[in-house]
Short mmCIF file of C-alpha atoms in Angstrom, two decimals:
data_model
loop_
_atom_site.label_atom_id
_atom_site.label_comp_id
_atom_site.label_asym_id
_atom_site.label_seq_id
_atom_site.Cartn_x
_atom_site.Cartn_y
_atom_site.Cartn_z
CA UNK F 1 129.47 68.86 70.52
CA UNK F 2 127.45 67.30 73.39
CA UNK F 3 126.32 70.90 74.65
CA UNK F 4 125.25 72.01 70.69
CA UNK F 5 122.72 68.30 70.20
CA UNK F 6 122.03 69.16 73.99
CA UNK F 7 120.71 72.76 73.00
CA UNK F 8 119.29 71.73 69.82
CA UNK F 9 116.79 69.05 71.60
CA UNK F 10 115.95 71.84 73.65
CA UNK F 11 114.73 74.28 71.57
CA UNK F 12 112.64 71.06 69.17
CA UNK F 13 110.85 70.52 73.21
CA UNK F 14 110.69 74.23 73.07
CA UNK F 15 109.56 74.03 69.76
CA UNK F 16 106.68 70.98 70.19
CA UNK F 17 105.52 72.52 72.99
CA UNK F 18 104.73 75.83 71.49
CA UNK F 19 102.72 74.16 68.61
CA UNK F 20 100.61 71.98 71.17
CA UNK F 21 99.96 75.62 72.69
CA UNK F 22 98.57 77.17 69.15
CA UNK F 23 96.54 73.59 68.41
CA UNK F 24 95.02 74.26 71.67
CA UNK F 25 93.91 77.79 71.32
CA UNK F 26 90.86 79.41 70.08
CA UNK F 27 90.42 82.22 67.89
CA UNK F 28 87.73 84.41 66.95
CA UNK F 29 87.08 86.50 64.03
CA UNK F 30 84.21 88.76 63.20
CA UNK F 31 83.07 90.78 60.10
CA UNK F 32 80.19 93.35 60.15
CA UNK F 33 80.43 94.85 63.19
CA UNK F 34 79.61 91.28 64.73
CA UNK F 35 77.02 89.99 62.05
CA UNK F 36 79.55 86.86 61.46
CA UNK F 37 81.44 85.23 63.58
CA UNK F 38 83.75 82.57 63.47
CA UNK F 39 86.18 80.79 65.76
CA UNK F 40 89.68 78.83 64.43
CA UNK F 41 91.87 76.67 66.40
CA UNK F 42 95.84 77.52 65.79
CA UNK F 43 96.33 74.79 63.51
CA UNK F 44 93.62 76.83 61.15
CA UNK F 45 90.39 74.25 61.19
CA UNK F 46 87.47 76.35 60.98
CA UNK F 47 85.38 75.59 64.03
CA UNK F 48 82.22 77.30 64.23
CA UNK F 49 80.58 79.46 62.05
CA UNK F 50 77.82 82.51 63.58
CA UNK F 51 75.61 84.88 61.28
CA UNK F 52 72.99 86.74 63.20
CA UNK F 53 69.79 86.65 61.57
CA UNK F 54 69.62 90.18 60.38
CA UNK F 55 72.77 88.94 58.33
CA UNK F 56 70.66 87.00 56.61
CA UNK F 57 68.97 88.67 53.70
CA UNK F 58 68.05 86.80 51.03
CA UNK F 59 68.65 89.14 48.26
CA UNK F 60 71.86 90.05 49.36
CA UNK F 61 73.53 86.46 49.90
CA UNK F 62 76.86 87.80 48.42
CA UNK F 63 77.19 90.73 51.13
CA UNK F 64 76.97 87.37 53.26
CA UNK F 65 79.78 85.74 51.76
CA UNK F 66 81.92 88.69 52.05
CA UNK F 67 81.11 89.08 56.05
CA UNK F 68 82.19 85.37 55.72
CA UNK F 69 85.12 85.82 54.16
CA UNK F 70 86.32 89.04 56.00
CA UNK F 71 85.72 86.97 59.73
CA UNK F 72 87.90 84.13 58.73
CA UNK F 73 90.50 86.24 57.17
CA UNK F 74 90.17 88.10 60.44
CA UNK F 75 90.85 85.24 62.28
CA UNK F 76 93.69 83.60 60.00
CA UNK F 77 95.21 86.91 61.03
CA UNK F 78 95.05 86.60 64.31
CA UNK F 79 96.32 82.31 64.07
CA UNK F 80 99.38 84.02 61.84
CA UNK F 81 100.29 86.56 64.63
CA UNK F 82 100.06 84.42 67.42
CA UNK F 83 101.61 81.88 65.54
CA UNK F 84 104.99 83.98 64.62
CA UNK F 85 105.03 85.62 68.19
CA UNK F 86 105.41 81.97 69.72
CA UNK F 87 107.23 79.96 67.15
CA UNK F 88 109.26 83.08 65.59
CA UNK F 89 111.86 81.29 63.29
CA UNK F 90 111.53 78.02 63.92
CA UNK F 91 108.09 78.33 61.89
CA UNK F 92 108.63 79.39 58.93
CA UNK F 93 105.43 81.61 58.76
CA UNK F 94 103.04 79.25 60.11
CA UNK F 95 100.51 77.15 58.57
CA UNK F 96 99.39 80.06 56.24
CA UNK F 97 102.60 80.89 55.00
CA UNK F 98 102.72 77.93 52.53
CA UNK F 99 99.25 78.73 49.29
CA UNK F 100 96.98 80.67 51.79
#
């Protein structure tokens, strides 16, 4: 009994320590062929947004959107990947598996 609470501790320091990994780590997303640009940290805050200027035209500001949309999906995908490779099960799917 000892040896299973013994294992189980291990793998919750196994655990916290993998999350404090992800919350640590940057990730970047880009749409457009590198028109936008945005970085996310593993717990999925939005950190910085870039659009390069010839991203910018003003009778297209829904093209825009979409480049803004498509680099933060990019890098949700990218959070969600890492995110199963280092917590695997313990997760659950990460913090986009639950309404994202």
């Amino acid at each position: 009994m000892n040896q299973l609470l013994a294992q189980a501790q291990q793998m919750q320091e196994q655990m916290q320590q993998a999350q404090a990994e992800l919350a640590e780590t940057t990730f970047d997303g880009s749409a457009g062929g590198g028109l936008v640009t945005v970085k996310m940290n593993g717990t999925g805050d939005l950190t910085s947004v870039d659009i390069k200027p010839e991203a910018c035209d003003p009778e297209d500001t829904d093209s825009l959107g979409d480049l803004v949309v498509a680099a933060v999906r990019d890098a949700m995908g990218k959070v969600q990947a890492m995110t199963e490779a280092k917590l695997g099960g313990f997760a659950g799917g990460g913090p986009f598996s639950q309404g994202m």
